[in-house]
Structure formats: structure tokens, C-alpha cells
Amino acid sequence: MASRALFKAAASRGMTVRQNCIRPFSTVNALRQSVPTESNADQVTPESLVPPKTTHLKKLIRQPVAPITPYNLSIARLMAAGLHLGHSTSLWEPATLPFIFGTREGISIINLEHTLVYLRRACNVAREVSLRGGSILFVGTRPGFQDLTIEAARYCDGFHVSSKWIPGTLTNRHQVLGRHAAPDPEDPGRPPKTYKPDLIVILNPLEHKIALSEAQLNNIPIIAITDTDYDPRRVAYPIPANDDSIRGVELIAKVLSTAARDGLIRRKQLLDQREKEKKILRKQHSSSKY
């Protein structure tokens, strides 16, 4: 009765009410009765969602990421480190044209195929220098390069310059480095000996023109990261890459130090093998006498 009264009141005020909007309670009850109800045994409980202890859960197999070495270098890793990004086209050096893939939004893009080839060549040079007993000097003085320069030098038992290149370090090494060298134990009055590096790795050559000129005067080969704003003809072994990316420079320094360390390990193995051969020859010689 109340629903009919409300309907008549709404119709008298000019409101149109659909007849099908008011559903009788009998149809609702019929729908409720038509839906099958689950039994108490089939009801979902929080305890039923937890798997029993006897079931074996599948474990995710995570493959360990192999460290970057000269043997597993790829263009994808070089691109992930941001080595393909060059400088603005307004700072472009024409000598870097063979290493440039193209331009995008006013920025030169470096062809990483050339970067991979030149980086592998530099790794071979560092390996051979270490194999022959040479010393390697790492130079990196930009903010953010100091720590990775020291780590790369220590990893391959090399030397490093991470604060500032003192003019005359190579051309006037007896005065610049002589005061820091240990005196000769046999003759303390004799000036201490100083040595030149056999290879120099410069991570930011744009700020080390003096170091480059001193190395050229002393005939020391140089491995350097050459960006699109630097002439690669100034160094012996250029690596066309982005010298502003800390991740990219760290990758190159780590790869070069790993190659140098491989040369050291190979040299140690060869020396041990020669010592064993000498001992065998001595034993044979001593046994032939008797």
C-alpha cells in the first residue's frame, strides 16, 4: 500500500516512473532461491587458501650476471652504459666522422661497432704489455673518476694519477718523482731510480694536454677515451665513446684492468713453468754426472 501511494504521489507531480523499476519482493525471493547455495564443506576459508606444508613450491631460478670482461663484451652492454651518446653537433670534431653513426636532436651518436672493435684492440695492447712485464699508468682526474681510476690500477697492480697531473712528471721525473722514491739501499747517497710507464690509460684526455705531450716526447703509447669533441689522431689507441658517462668510463676502465690482470696471470704461469723446467734440467744434469 505504501508503494502504491508513493507511485500515485510521484505521478501527480508530473514525474514519470518506470513500472519495471519497482520489482516485487516475490521475484527477488525467487531469484535468491534459484541461485544454488554452496554447502558448508565447499565454502572457501582463509585456511584453505594456504597450501599444505607437504607441497613443494617452485623456486625461481635466477641466473647470476657474469662480470664484464674483454671476452663477453657486446654492443648491448656498451649502449646500456651510455657510451653511444656524444656531444652537441656544435662541438663536433671533423676527425671523428668515421666513428659517428648519425645525429639526433642536435647530439652526435657514436657507432658502437667501432667502439667495440677499438676497445678490444686496446685490451689486447694492455694484455701484451702486462705479459711482457710492463707497467701501466691510469689517469682520471674528473669528479667521479677518482675512485674507479684507483680501483682499476690496483686490480692490475698498476699505478694511477687521480688528483692532478704535475707538469714534468715524465720529462723531469728525476726531480718531480725522485723525492718520493725510496733511496738505494746499497748506495744511499746515489739519486733514487725512477721509471717510466710502458703504457698510459687516460680516461679524460681533454684536460690532459700536458700529459699527452710528455708521453709523446718519451715515446709512450696512450690509450684514451675520445669523444666527438676530441681529435682521435692525438693518441695511439683511441676508444670512441662517451667520456662524460661515469658508468661507461667505469666499464672501460674495468675491462682494461681485467685484460691487464690476465696478462699478469699468464706471465706468472709462464715464469713458474720455466722454473719447473730449469729444476728438471738441473736434476737430469746432476744425475748424468753420477
Coordinates of C-alpha atoms in Angstrom, one line a residue:
M1 CA 0.0 0.0 0.0
A2 CA 2.9 2.4 0.8
S3 CA 4.5 1.8 -2.6
R4 CA 1.3 2.5 -4.4
A5 CA 0.8 5.7 -2.5
L6 CA 4.3 6.8 -3.4
F7 CA 3.7 6.0 -7.0
K8 CA 0.5 8.0 -7.2
A9 CA 2.2 11.0 -5.5
A10 CA 5.0 11.0 -8.0
A11 CA 2.6 10.7 -11.0
S12 CA 0.5 13.5 -9.7
R13 CA 3.7 15.8 -9.6
G14 CA 4.4 15.1 -13.3
M15 CA 7.3 12.6 -12.7
T16 CA 7.5 9.6 -15.0
V17 CA 8.4 6.5 -13.1
R18 CA 9.0 3.3 -14.9
Q19 CA 7.0 0.4 -13.8
N20 CA 9.8 -2.1 -14.2
C21 CA 12.0 -0.2 -11.7
I22 CA 9.9 -1.4 -8.8
R23 CA 10.5 -5.1 -8.6
P24 CA 8.1 -7.1 -6.3
F25 CA 9.6 -8.9 -3.4
S26 CA 8.4 -12.1 -4.8
T27 CA 10.7 -12.0 -7.8
V28 CA 13.7 -11.2 -5.6
N29 CA 12.9 -14.1 -3.4
A30 CA 12.6 -16.3 -6.5
L31 CA 16.0 -15.2 -7.8
R32 CA 17.6 -15.9 -4.4
Q33 CA 16.0 -19.3 -4.4
S34 CA 17.1 -20.1 -7.9
V35 CA 20.9 -19.5 -7.1
P36 CA 22.3 -22.7 -5.7
T37 CA 23.9 -22.3 -2.3
E38 CA 27.1 -23.9 -1.5
S39 CA 27.4 -26.4 1.2
N40 CA 29.4 -25.8 4.3
A41 CA 32.0 -28.2 3.2
D42 CA 32.6 -26.4 -0.1
Q43 CA 32.9 -22.9 1.4
V44 CA 36.2 -21.0 0.9
T45 CA 38.0 -20.3 4.1
P46 CA 41.3 -18.4 4.7
E47 CA 42.9 -21.7 5.9
S48 CA 42.0 -23.5 2.7
L49 CA 43.9 -20.9 0.6
V50 CA 47.2 -21.7 2.3
P51 CA 49.0 -24.7 0.7
P52 CA 49.9 -27.5 2.9
K53 CA 53.5 -28.0 4.1
T54 CA 53.9 -31.2 2.1
T55 CA 53.6 -29.4 -1.3
H56 CA 56.9 -28.4 -3.0
L57 CA 56.9 -24.8 -4.1
K58 CA 58.7 -23.9 -7.3
K59 CA 61.7 -21.7 -6.7
L60 CA 62.7 -19.0 -9.2
I61 CA 66.0 -19.8 -10.9
R62 CA 68.0 -16.6 -11.1
Q63 CA 71.0 -16.8 -13.4
P64 CA 73.9 -14.9 -12.0
V65 CA 75.1 -12.0 -14.1
A66 CA 78.6 -12.6 -15.4
P67 CA 81.1 -9.8 -14.8
I68 CA 82.1 -7.7 -17.8
T69 CA 85.4 -8.9 -19.2
P70 CA 87.1 -8.4 -22.6
Y71 CA 85.7 -11.7 -23.7
N72 CA 82.0 -11.1 -23.2
L73 CA 81.7 -7.5 -24.4
S74 CA 78.7 -6.7 -26.5
I75 CA 77.1 -3.7 -28.1
A76 CA 74.1 -4.0 -25.8
R77 CA 76.3 -3.6 -22.7
L78 CA 78.0 -0.6 -24.2
M79 CA 74.7 1.0 -25.0
A80 CA 73.3 0.3 -21.6
A81 CA 76.3 2.2 -20.1
G82 CA 75.6 5.2 -22.3
L83 CA 78.7 5.1 -24.4
H84 CA 76.9 5.9 -27.6
L85 CA 76.0 9.5 -26.7
G86 CA 78.3 12.1 -28.0
H87 CA 78.5 15.9 -27.6
S88 CA 76.5 18.5 -29.4
T89 CA 77.0 19.0 -33.1
S90 CA 78.3 22.5 -32.4
L91 CA 81.3 20.9 -30.6
W92 CA 81.9 18.3 -33.3
E93 CA 85.5 17.4 -34.3
P94 CA 85.7 16.6 -38.0
A95 CA 88.3 13.9 -37.4
T96 CA 85.7 11.8 -35.6
L97 CA 83.5 11.4 -38.7
P98 CA 84.3 7.7 -39.3
F99 CA 83.1 6.9 -35.7
I100 CA 79.7 8.8 -35.9
F101 CA 76.6 6.9 -36.7
G102 CA 74.4 10.0 -37.1
T103 CA 72.8 12.8 -35.2
R104 CA 69.6 13.0 -33.1
E105 CA 68.1 16.2 -31.6
G106 CA 71.4 18.0 -32.1
I107 CA 73.6 15.3 -30.5
S108 CA 76.1 13.2 -32.3
I109 CA 75.5 9.4 -31.9
I110 CA 78.7 7.2 -31.8
N111 CA 78.7 4.0 -33.7
L112 CA 79.3 1.3 -31.1
E113 CA 80.5 -1.2 -33.6
H114 CA 83.7 0.9 -33.9
T115 CA 83.8 1.3 -30.1
L116 CA 83.7 -2.4 -29.6
V117 CA 86.5 -3.1 -32.1
Y118 CA 88.8 -0.3 -30.8
L119 CA 88.1 -1.4 -27.2
R120 CA 89.1 -5.0 -27.9
R121 CA 92.3 -3.7 -29.6
A122 CA 93.1 -1.7 -26.5
C123 CA 92.5 -4.7 -24.3
N124 CA 95.0 -6.7 -26.4
V125 CA 97.6 -4.0 -26.0
A126 CA 97.1 -3.8 -22.2
R127 CA 97.3 -7.6 -22.0
E128 CA 100.5 -7.8 -24.0
V129 CA 102.2 -5.0 -22.0
S130 CA 101.4 -6.8 -18.8
L131 CA 102.5 -10.1 -20.3
R132 CA 105.9 -8.7 -21.1
G133 CA 106.4 -7.2 -17.6
G134 CA 105.5 -3.6 -18.4
S135 CA 103.8 -1.1 -16.1
I136 CA 100.5 0.6 -16.8
L137 CA 99.5 4.1 -15.6
F138 CA 95.8 5.0 -15.2
V139 CA 95.0 8.8 -15.3
G140 CA 91.5 10.0 -14.4
T141 CA 91.0 13.3 -12.6
R142 CA 87.4 14.3 -13.2
P143 CA 84.9 14.4 -10.3
G144 CA 83.6 10.8 -10.0
F145 CA 86.6 9.2 -11.8
Q146 CA 89.0 9.1 -8.9
D147 CA 87.7 6.0 -7.2
L148 CA 87.3 4.0 -10.4
T149 CA 90.8 5.0 -11.5
I150 CA 92.3 3.8 -8.2
E151 CA 90.3 0.5 -8.3
A152 CA 91.4 -0.2 -11.9
A153 CA 95.0 0.5 -11.2
R154 CA 95.0 -1.7 -8.0
Y155 CA 93.3 -4.5 -9.8
C156 CA 96.1 -5.0 -12.3
D157 CA 99.0 -3.9 -10.0
G158 CA 99.4 -0.7 -11.9
F159 CA 99.8 3.0 -11.0
H160 CA 97.3 5.9 -11.0
V161 CA 97.0 9.7 -11.1
S162 CA 93.6 10.7 -9.7
S163 CA 94.1 14.2 -8.3
K164 CA 96.3 16.3 -10.7
W165 CA 98.9 15.7 -13.3
I166 CA 102.0 17.6 -12.2
P167 CA 103.9 19.1 -15.2
G168 CA 107.2 17.4 -15.6
T169 CA 106.2 14.0 -14.3
L170 CA 107.7 12.3 -17.3
T171 CA 110.1 14.9 -18.8
N172 CA 111.6 15.9 -15.4
R173 CA 110.8 12.8 -13.4
H174 CA 114.1 12.8 -11.5
Q175 CA 113.2 15.9 -9.7
V176 CA 109.4 15.5 -9.6
L177 CA 109.3 11.8 -8.6
G178 CA 112.8 11.5 -7.2
R179 CA 111.8 13.0 -3.8
H180 CA 109.1 10.4 -3.4
A181 CA 111.2 7.4 -4.5
A182 CA 112.9 5.1 -1.9
P183 CA 116.7 5.6 -1.6
D184 CA 119.0 2.9 -2.9
P185 CA 120.0 0.6 0.0
E186 CA 123.4 -0.2 -1.5
D187 CA 124.3 3.5 -2.1
P188 CA 122.1 5.9 -0.1
G189 CA 123.9 8.9 -1.5
R190 CA 123.0 8.0 -5.0
P191 CA 119.9 9.6 -6.5
P192 CA 117.0 7.2 -6.4
K193 CA 115.9 5.4 -9.6
T194 CA 112.7 6.5 -11.3
Y195 CA 110.9 4.5 -14.0
K196 CA 108.7 5.5 -16.9
P197 CA 105.4 3.7 -17.5
D198 CA 105.2 1.4 -20.6
L199 CA 101.5 2.3 -21.2
I200 CA 99.3 5.2 -20.2
V201 CA 95.4 4.9 -20.0
I202 CA 93.8 8.4 -19.9
L203 CA 90.1 8.4 -19.1
N204 CA 89.6 12.2 -19.8
P205 CA 92.2 13.3 -22.4
L206 CA 90.6 16.7 -23.0
E207 CA 92.0 18.0 -19.7
H208 CA 95.5 16.4 -20.0
K209 CA 97.2 18.1 -22.9
I210 CA 100.4 18.3 -20.9
A211 CA 100.4 14.6 -20.1
L212 CA 99.8 13.8 -23.8
S213 CA 102.7 15.9 -24.9
E214 CA 105.1 14.4 -22.3
A215 CA 104.1 10.9 -23.3
Q216 CA 104.8 11.7 -26.9
L217 CA 108.2 13.1 -26.1
N218 CA 109.0 9.9 -24.2
N219 CA 107.5 7.6 -26.9
I220 CA 105.0 6.1 -24.5
P221 CA 101.8 4.7 -26.1
I222 CA 98.5 6.1 -24.9
I223 CA 95.0 4.5 -24.7
A224 CA 92.4 7.2 -24.3
I225 CA 88.6 7.7 -24.5
T226 CA 87.9 10.0 -27.4
D227 CA 84.5 11.7 -27.5
T228 CA 83.1 13.5 -30.6
D229 CA 84.8 16.8 -29.5
Y230 CA 88.3 15.4 -29.4
D231 CA 90.8 14.5 -32.2
P232 CA 91.5 10.8 -32.0
R233 CA 94.7 11.2 -34.0
R234 CA 96.4 12.6 -31.0
V235 CA 96.6 9.2 -29.2
A236 CA 97.9 5.9 -30.3
Y237 CA 94.9 3.7 -29.3
P238 CA 91.7 5.8 -29.3
I239 CA 88.4 4.4 -28.0
P240 CA 85.5 6.3 -29.5
A241 CA 83.0 6.6 -26.6
N242 CA 81.2 9.0 -24.3
D243 CA 83.7 10.3 -21.7
D244 CA 81.0 12.0 -19.6
S245 CA 79.2 8.9 -18.5
I246 CA 80.6 7.6 -15.2
R247 CA 79.1 4.1 -15.8
G248 CA 80.6 4.0 -19.3
V249 CA 84.1 5.1 -18.1
E250 CA 83.9 2.6 -15.3
L251 CA 83.1 -0.2 -17.7
I252 CA 86.0 0.7 -20.0
A253 CA 88.5 1.0 -17.1
K254 CA 87.3 -2.3 -15.6
V255 CA 87.7 -4.1 -18.9
L256 CA 91.2 -2.7 -19.5
S257 CA 92.3 -3.6 -16.0
T258 CA 90.9 -7.1 -16.4
A259 CA 92.8 -7.6 -19.6
A260 CA 96.0 -6.3 -17.9
R261 CA 95.4 -8.7 -15.0
D262 CA 95.0 -11.6 -17.4
G263 CA 98.4 -10.7 -18.8
L264 CA 99.9 -10.7 -15.3
I265 CA 98.4 -14.1 -14.5
R266 CA 99.7 -15.5 -17.8
R267 CA 103.2 -14.1 -17.1
K268 CA 103.3 -15.7 -13.7
Q269 CA 102.3 -19.1 -15.2
L270 CA 105.0 -18.8 -17.8
L271 CA 107.6 -18.0 -15.2
D272 CA 106.5 -20.9 -13.0
Q273 CA 106.7 -23.2 -15.9
R274 CA 110.2 -22.0 -16.8
E275 CA 111.3 -22.5 -13.2
K276 CA 110.0 -26.1 -13.2
E277 CA 111.8 -26.8 -16.5
K278 CA 115.0 -25.4 -15.1
K279 CA 114.7 -27.7 -12.0
I280 CA 114.1 -30.7 -14.2
L281 CA 117.2 -29.9 -16.3
R282 CA 119.3 -29.5 -13.2
K283 CA 118.2 -32.9 -11.8
Q284 CA 118.9 -34.5 -15.2
H285 CA 122.3 -32.8 -15.3
S286 CA 123.2 -33.9 -11.8
S287 CA 122.0 -37.5 -12.4
S288 CA 124.1 -37.7 -15.6
K289 CA 127.3 -36.9 -13.7
Y290 CA 126.9 -39.8 -11.5

